[in-house]
PDB file of C-alpha atoms in Angstrom:
ATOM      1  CA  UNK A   1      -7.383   5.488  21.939  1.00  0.00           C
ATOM      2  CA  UNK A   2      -7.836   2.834  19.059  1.00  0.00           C
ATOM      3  CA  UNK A   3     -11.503   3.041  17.820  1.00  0.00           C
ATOM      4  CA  UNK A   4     -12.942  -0.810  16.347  1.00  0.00           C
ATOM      5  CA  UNK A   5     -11.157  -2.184  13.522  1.00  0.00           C
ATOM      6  CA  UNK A   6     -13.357  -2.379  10.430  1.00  0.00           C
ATOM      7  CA  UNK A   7     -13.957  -6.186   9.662  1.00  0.00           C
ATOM      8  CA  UNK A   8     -14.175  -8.340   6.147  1.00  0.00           C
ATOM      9  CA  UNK A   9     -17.937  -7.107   5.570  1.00  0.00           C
ATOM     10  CA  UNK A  10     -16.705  -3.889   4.800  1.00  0.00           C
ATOM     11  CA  UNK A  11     -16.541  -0.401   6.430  1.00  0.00           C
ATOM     12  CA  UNK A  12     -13.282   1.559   5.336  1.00  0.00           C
ATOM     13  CA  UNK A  13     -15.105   3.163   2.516  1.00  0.00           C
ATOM     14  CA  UNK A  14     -16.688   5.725   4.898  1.00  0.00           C
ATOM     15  CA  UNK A  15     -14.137   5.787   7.207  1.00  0.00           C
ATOM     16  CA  UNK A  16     -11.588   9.040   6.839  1.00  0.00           C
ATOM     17  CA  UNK A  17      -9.397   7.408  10.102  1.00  0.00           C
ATOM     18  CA  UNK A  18     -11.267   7.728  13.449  1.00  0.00           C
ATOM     19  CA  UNK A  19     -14.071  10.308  11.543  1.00  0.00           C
ATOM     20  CA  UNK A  20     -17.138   8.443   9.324  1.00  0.00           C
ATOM     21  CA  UNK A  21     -17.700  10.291   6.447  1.00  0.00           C
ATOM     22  CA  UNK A  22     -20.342  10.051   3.396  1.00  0.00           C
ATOM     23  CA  UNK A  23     -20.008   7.541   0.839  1.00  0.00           C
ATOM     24  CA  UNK A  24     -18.147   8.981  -2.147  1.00  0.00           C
ATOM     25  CA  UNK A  25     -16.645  11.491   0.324  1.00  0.00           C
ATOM     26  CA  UNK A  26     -13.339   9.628   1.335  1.00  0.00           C
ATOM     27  CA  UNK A  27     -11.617   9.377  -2.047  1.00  0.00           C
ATOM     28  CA  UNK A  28     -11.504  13.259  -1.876  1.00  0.00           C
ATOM     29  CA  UNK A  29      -9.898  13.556   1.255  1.00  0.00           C
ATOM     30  CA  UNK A  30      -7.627  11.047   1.196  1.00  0.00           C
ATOM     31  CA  UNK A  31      -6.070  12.695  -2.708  1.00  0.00           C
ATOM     32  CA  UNK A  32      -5.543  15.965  -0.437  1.00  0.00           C
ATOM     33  CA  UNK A  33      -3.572  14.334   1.957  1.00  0.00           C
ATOM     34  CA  UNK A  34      -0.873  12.820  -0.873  1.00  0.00           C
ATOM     35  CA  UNK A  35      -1.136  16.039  -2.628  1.00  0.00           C
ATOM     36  CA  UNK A  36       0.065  17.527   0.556  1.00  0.00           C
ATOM     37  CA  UNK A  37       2.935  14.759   1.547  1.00  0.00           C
ATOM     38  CA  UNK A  38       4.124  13.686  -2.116  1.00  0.00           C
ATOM     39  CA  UNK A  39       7.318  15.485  -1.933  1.00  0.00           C
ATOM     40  CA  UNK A  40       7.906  13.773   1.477  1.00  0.00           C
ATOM     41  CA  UNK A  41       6.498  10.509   0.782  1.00  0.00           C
ATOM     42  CA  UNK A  42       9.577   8.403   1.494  1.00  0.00           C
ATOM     43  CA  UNK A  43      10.475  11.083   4.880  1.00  0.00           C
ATOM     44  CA  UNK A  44       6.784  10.190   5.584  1.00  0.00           C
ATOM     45  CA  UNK A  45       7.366   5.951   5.704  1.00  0.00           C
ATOM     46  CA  UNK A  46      10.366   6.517   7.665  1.00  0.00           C
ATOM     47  CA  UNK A  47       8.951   8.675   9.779  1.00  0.00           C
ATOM     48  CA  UNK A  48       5.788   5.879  10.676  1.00  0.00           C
ATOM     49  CA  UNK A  49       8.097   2.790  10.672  1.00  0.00           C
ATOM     50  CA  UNK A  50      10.702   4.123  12.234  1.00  0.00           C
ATOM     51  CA  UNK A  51      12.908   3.306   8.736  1.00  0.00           C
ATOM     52  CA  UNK A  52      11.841  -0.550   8.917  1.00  0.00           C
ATOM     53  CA  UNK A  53       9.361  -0.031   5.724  1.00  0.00           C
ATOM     54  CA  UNK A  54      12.677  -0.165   3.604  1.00  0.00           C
ATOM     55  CA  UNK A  55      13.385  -3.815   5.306  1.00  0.00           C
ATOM     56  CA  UNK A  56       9.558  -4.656   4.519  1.00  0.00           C
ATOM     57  CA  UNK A  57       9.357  -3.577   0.734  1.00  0.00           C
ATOM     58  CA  UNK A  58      12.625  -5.354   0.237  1.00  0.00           C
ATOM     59  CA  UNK A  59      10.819  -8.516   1.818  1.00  0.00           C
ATOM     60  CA  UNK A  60       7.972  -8.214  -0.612  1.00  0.00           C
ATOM     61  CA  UNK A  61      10.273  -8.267  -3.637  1.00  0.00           C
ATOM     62  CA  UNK A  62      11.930 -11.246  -2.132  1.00  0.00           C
ATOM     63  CA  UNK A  63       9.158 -12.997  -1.848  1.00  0.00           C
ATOM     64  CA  UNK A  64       7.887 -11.795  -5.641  1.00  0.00           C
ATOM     65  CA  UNK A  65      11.444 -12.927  -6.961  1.00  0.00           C
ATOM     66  CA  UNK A  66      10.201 -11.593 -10.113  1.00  0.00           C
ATOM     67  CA  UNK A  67      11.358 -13.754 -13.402  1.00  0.00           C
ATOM     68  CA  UNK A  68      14.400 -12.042 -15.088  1.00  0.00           C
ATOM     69  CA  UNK A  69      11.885 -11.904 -18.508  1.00  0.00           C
ATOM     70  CA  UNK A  70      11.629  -8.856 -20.958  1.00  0.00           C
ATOM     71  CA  UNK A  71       8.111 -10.536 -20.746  1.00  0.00           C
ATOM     72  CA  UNK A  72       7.020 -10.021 -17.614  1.00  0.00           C
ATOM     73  CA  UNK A  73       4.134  -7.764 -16.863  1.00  0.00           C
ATOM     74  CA  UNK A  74       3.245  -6.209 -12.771  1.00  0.00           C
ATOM     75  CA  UNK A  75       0.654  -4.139 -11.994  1.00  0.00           C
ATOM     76  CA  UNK A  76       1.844  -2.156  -8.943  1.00  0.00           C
ATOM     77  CA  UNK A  77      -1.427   0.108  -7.627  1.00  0.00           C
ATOM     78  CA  UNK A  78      -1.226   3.041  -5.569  1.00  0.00           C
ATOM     79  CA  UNK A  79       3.000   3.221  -6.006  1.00  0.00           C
ATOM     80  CA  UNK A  80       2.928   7.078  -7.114  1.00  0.00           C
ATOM     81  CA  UNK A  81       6.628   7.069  -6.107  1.00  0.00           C
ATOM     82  CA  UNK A  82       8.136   4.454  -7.781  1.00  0.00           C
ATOM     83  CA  UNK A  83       9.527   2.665  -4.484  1.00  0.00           C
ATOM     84  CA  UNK A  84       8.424  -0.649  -5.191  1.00  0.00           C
ATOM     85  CA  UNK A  85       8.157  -0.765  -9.005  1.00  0.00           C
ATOM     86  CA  UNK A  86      12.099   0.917  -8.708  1.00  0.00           C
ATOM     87  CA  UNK A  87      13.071  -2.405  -6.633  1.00  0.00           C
ATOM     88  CA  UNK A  88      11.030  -4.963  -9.085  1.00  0.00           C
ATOM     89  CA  UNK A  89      12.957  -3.697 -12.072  1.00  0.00           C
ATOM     90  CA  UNK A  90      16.165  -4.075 -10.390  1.00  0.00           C
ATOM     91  CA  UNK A  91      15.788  -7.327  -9.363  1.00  0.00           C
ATOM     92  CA  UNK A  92      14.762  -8.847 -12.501  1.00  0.00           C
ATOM     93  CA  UNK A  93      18.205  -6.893 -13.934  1.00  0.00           C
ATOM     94  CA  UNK A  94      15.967  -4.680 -15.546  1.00  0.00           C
ATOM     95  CA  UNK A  95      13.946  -6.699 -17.833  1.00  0.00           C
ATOM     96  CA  UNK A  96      10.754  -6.690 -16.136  1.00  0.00           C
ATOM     97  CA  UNK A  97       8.004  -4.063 -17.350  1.00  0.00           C
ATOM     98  CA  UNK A  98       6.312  -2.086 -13.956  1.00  0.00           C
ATOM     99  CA  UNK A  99       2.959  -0.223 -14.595  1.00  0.00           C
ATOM    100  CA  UNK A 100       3.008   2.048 -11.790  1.00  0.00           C
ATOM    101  CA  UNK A 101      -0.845   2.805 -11.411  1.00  0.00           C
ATOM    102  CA  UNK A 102      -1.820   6.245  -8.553  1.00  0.00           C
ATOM    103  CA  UNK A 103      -4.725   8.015  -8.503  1.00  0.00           C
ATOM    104  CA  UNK A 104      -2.988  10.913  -7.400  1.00  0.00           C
ATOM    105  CA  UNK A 105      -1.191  13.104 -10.125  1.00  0.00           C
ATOM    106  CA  UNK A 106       1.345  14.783  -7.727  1.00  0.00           C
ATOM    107  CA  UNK A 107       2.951  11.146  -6.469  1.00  0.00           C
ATOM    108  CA  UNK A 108       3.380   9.854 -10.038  1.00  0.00           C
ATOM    109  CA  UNK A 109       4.856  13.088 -10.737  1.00  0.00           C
ATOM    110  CA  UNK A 110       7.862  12.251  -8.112  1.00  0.00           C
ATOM    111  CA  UNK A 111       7.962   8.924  -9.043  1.00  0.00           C
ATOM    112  CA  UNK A 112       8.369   9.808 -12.981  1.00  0.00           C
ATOM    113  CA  UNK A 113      11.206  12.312 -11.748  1.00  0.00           C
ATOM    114  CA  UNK A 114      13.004   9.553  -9.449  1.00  0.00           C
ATOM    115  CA  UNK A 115      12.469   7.457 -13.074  1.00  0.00           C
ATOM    116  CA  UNK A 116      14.594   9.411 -15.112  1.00  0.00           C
ATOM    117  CA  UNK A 117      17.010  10.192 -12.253  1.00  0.00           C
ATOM    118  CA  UNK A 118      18.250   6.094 -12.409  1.00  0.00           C
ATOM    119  CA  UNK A 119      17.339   5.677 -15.728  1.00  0.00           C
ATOM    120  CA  UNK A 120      14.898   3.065 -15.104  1.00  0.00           C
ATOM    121  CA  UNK A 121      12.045   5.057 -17.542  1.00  0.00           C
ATOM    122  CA  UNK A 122      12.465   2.757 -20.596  1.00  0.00           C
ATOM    123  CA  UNK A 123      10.654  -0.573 -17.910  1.00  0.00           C
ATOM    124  CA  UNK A 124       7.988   2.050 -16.630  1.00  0.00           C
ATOM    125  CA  UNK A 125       4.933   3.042 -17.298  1.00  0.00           C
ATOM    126  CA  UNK A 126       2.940   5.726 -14.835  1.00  0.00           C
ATOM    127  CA  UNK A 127      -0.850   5.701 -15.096  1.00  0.00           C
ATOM    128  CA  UNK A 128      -3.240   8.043 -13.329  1.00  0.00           C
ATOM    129  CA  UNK A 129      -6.119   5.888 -12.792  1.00  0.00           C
ATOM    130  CA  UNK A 130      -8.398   4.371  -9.615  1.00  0.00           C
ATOM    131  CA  UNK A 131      -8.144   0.971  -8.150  1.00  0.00           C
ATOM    132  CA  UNK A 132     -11.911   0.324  -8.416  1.00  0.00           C
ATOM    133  CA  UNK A 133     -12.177   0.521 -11.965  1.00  0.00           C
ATOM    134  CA  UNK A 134      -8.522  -0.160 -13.608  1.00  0.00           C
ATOM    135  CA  UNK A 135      -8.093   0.312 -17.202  1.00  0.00           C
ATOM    136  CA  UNK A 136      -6.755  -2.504 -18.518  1.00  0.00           C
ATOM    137  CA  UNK A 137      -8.008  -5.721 -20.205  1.00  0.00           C
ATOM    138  CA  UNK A 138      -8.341  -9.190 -18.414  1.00  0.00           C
ATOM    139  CA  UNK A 139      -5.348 -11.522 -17.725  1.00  0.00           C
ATOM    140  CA  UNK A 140      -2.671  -8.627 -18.554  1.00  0.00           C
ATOM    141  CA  UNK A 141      -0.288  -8.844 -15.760  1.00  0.00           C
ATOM    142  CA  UNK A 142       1.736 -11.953 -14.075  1.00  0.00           C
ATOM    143  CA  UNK A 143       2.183  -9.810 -10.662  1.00  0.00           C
ATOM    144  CA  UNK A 144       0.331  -7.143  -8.873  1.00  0.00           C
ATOM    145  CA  UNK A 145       1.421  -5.542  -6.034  1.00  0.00           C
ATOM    146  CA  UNK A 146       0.255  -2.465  -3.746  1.00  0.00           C
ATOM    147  CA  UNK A 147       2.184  -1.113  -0.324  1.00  0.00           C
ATOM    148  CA  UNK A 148       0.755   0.596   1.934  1.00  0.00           C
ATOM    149  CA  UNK A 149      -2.088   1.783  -0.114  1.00  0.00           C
ATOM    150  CA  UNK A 150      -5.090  -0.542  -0.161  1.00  0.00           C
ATOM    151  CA  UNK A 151      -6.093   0.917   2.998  1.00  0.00           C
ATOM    152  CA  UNK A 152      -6.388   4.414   1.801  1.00  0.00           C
ATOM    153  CA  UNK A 153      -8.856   2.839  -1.585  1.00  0.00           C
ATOM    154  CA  UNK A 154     -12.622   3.665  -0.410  1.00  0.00           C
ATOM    155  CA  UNK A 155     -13.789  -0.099  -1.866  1.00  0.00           C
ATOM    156  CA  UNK A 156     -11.189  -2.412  -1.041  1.00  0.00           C
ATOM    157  CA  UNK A 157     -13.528  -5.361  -2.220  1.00  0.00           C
ATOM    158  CA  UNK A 158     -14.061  -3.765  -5.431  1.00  0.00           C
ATOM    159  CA  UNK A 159     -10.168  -3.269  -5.979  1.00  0.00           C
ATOM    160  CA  UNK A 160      -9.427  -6.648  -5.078  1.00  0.00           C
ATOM    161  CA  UNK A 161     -11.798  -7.826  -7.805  1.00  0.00           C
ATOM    162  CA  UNK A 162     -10.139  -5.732 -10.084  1.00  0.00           C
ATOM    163  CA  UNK A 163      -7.312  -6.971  -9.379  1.00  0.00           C
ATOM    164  CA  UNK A 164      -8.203 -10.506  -9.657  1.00  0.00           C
ATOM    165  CA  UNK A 165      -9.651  -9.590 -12.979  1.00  0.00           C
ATOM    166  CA  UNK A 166      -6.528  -8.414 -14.514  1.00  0.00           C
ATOM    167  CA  UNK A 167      -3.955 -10.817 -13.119  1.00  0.00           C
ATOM    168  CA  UNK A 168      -2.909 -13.893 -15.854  1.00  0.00           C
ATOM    169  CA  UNK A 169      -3.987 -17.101 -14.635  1.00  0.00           C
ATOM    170  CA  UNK A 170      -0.925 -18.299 -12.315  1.00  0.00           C
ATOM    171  CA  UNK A 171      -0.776 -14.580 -11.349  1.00  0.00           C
ATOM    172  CA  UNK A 172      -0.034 -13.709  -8.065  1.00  0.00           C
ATOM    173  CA  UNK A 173      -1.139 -10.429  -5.802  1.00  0.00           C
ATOM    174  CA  UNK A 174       1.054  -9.087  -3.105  1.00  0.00           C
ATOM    175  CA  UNK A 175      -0.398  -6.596  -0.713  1.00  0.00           C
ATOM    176  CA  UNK A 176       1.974  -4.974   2.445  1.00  0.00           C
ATOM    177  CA  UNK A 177       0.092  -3.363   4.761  1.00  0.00           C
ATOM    178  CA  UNK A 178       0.513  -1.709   8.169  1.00  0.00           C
ATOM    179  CA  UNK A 179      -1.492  -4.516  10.515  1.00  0.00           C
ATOM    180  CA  UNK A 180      -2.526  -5.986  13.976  1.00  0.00           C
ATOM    181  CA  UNK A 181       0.162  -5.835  16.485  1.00  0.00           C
ATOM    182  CA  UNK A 182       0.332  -9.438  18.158  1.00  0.00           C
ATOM    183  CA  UNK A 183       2.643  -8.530  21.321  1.00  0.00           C
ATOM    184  CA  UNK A 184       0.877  -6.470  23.904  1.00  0.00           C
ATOM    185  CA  UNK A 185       3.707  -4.502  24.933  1.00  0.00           C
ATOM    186  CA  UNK A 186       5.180  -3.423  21.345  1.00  0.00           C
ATOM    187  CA  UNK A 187       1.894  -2.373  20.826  1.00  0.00           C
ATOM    188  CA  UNK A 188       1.285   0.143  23.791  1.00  0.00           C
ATOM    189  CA  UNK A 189       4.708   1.815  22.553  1.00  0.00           C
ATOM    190  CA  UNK A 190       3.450   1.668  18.900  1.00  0.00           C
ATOM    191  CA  UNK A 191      -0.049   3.418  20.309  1.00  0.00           C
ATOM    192  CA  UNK A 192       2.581   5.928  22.075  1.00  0.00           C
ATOM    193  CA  UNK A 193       4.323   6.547  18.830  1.00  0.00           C
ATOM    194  CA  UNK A 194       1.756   6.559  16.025  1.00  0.00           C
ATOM    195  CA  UNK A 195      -0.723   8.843  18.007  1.00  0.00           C
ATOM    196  CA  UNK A 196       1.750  11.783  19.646  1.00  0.00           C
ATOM    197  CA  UNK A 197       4.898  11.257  18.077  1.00  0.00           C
ATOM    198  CA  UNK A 198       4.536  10.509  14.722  1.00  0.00           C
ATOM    199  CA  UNK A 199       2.024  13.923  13.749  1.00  0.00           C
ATOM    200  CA  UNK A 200       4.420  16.188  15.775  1.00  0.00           C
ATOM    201  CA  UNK A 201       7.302  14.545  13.467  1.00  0.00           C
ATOM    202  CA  UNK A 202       4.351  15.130  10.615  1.00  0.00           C
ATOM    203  CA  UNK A 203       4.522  19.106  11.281  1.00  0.00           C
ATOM    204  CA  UNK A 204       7.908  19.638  12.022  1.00  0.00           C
ATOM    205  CA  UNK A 205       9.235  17.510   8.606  1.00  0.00           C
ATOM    206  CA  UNK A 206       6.048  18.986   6.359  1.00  0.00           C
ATOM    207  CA  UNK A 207       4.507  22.463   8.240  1.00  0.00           C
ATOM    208  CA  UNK A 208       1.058  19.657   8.858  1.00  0.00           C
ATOM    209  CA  UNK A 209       0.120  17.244  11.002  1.00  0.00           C
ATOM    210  CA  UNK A 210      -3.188  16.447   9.882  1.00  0.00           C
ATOM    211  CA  UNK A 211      -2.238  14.103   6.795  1.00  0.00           C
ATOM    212  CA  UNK A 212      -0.221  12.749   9.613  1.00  0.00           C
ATOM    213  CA  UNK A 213      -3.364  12.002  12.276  1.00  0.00           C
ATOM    214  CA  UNK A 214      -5.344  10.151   9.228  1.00  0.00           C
ATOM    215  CA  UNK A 215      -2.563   7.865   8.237  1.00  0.00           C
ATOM    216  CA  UNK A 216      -2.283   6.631  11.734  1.00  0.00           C
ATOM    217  CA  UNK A 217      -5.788   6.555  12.412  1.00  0.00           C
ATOM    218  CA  UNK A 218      -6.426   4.437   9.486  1.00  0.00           C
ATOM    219  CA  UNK A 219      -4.070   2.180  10.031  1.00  0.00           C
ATOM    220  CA  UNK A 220      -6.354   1.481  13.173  1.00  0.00           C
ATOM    221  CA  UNK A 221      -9.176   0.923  11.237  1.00  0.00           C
ATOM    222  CA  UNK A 222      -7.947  -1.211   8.291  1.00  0.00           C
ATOM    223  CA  UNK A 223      -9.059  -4.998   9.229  1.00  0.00           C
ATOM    224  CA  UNK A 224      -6.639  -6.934  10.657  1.00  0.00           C
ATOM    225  CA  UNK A 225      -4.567  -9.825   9.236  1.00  0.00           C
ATOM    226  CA  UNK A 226      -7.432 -12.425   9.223  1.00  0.00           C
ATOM    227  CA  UNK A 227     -10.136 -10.377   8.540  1.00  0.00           C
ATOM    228  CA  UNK A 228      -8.411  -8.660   5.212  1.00  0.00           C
ATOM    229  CA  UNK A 229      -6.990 -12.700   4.063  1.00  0.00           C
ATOM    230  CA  UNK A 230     -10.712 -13.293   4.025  1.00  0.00           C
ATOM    231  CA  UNK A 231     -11.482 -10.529   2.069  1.00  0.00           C
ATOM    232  CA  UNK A 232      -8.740 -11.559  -0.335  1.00  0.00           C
ATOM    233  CA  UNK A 233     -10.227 -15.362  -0.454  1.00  0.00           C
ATOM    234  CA  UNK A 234     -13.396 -13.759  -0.984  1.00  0.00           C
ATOM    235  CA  UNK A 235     -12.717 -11.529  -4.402  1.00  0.00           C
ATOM    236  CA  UNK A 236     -11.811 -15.212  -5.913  1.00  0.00           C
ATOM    237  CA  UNK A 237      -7.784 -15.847  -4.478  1.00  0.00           C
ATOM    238  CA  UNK A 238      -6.558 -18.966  -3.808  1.00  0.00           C
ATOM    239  CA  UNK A 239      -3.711 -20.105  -1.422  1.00  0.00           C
ATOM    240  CA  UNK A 240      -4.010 -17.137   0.380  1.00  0.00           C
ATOM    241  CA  UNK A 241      -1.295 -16.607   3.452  1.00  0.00           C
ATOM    242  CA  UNK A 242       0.090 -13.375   5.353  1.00  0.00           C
ATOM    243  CA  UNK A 243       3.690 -13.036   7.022  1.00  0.00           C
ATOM    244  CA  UNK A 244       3.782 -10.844   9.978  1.00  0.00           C
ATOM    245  CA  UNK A 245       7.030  -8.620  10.428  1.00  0.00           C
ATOM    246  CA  UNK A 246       7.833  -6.861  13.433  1.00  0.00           C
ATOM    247  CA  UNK A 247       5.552  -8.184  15.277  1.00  0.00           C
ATOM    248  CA  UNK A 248       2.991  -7.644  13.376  1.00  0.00           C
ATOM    249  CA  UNK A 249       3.435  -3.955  12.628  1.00  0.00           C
ATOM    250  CA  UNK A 250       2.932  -5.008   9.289  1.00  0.00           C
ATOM    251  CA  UNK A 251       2.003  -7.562   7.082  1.00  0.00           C
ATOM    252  CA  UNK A 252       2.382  -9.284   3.549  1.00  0.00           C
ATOM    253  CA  UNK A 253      -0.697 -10.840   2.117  1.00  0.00           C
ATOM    254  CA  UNK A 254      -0.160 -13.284  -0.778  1.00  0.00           C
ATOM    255  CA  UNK A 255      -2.964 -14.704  -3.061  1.00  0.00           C
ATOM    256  CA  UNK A 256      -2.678 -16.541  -6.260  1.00  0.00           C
ATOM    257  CA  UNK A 257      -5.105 -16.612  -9.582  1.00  0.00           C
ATOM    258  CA  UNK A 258      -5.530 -20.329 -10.054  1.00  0.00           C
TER     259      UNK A 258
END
């Protein structure tokens, strides 16, 4: 069922899941699909990790353990929603300063309405914007961080070298990502659940399943955990690792701006 992972030279940026589409074509689709699921967003991650990306994001702010500074600047891209940027706040006992960056108007609209709800508007700051071309000067941020998103950006090469550009020197990006599974039997049941279970949960929870079909299917075809650390090394990162969790359902990619 899995079609060829795409590899570090490129290939997700006319690839709509399993179905190759025409360059420019992809960023298009994919805004439909988040127009459509915004409202479920958070139903929708719980629904494809089975609940466990709430133990992942909370391993990505532990491993940003970001300063307790009214000073300090992240960047986190394609966080409509406000999951991540909510949890960097909080643990920097709201003094940090989030710029919560989306290309897609309807998720920052939830995630400026979950803002308000815990008070946490005052350290926000929602941008509708693209990852390939970010509008902000050089060396502006200390952190930048994107979660489950970089595989739904068209040029993933091109938004890594933005965000090399904008991170300070010393700056560090963090990118979680659904990933290679490295145990062959976890990953026939994850095949079992991603492809028939997950879009039937898709309809039932949201009236479609087709938002559903693509988010599984490009999971498949975002590179794997070596492949996408080389693409990292190669839009200027140094010291760059990945963590596997759950066997390598997903992943956390560090890189540093030295």
């Amino acid at each position: 069922m899995t079609e060829a992972r795409t590899s570090a030279d490129g290939g997700m940026e006319t690839s709509y899941g399993f179905r190759q589409v025409a360059e420019g074509e992809k960023q298009t689709l994919v805004n439909d699909v988040f127009h459509k699921v915004a409202k479920r967003y958070d139903v929708m991650n719980d629904v494809m990790s089975a609940g466990m990306h709430r133990v992942w994001k909370d391993a990505l702010i532990a491993a940003l353990n970001p300063r307790k500074d009214a000073g300090y600047r992240t960047l986190d891209v394609a966080g409509g929603t406000g999951d991540i940027a909510f949890r960097i706040v909080e643990a920097s006992d709201r003094l940090a300063h989030v710029t919560v960056l989306d290309i897609n108007g309807s998720m920052l609209g939830v995630g400026a309405e979950r803002a308000a709800k815990q008070r946490l508007s005052d350290n926000l700051t929602f941008v509708e914007a693209n990852a390939e071309s970010l509008p902000f000067d050089d060396n502006s941020f200390d952190a930048y961080t994107i979660a489950f998103g970089i595989r739904n950006v068209p040029h993933i090469d091109v938004a890594l070298k933005e965000a090399y550009r904008v991170l300070k020197r010393g700056g560090r990006l963090l990118v979680l990502e659904f990933s290679e599974v490295e145990m062959p039997l976890l990953e026939r049941f994850y095949e079992e659940w991603s492809f028939k279970a997950i879009p039937r949960f898709g309809k039932m929870i949201t009236g479609e399943a087709e938002p559903y079909q693509y988010l599984v299917e490009s999971i498949r075809k975002f590179p794997n955990q070596e492949n996408f650390a080389a693409m990292i090394r190669n839009a200027g990162f140094s010291r760059v690792t990945f963590t596997n969790y759950t066997g390598g359902i997903a992943a956390l990619h560090s890189g540093w701006k030295l």
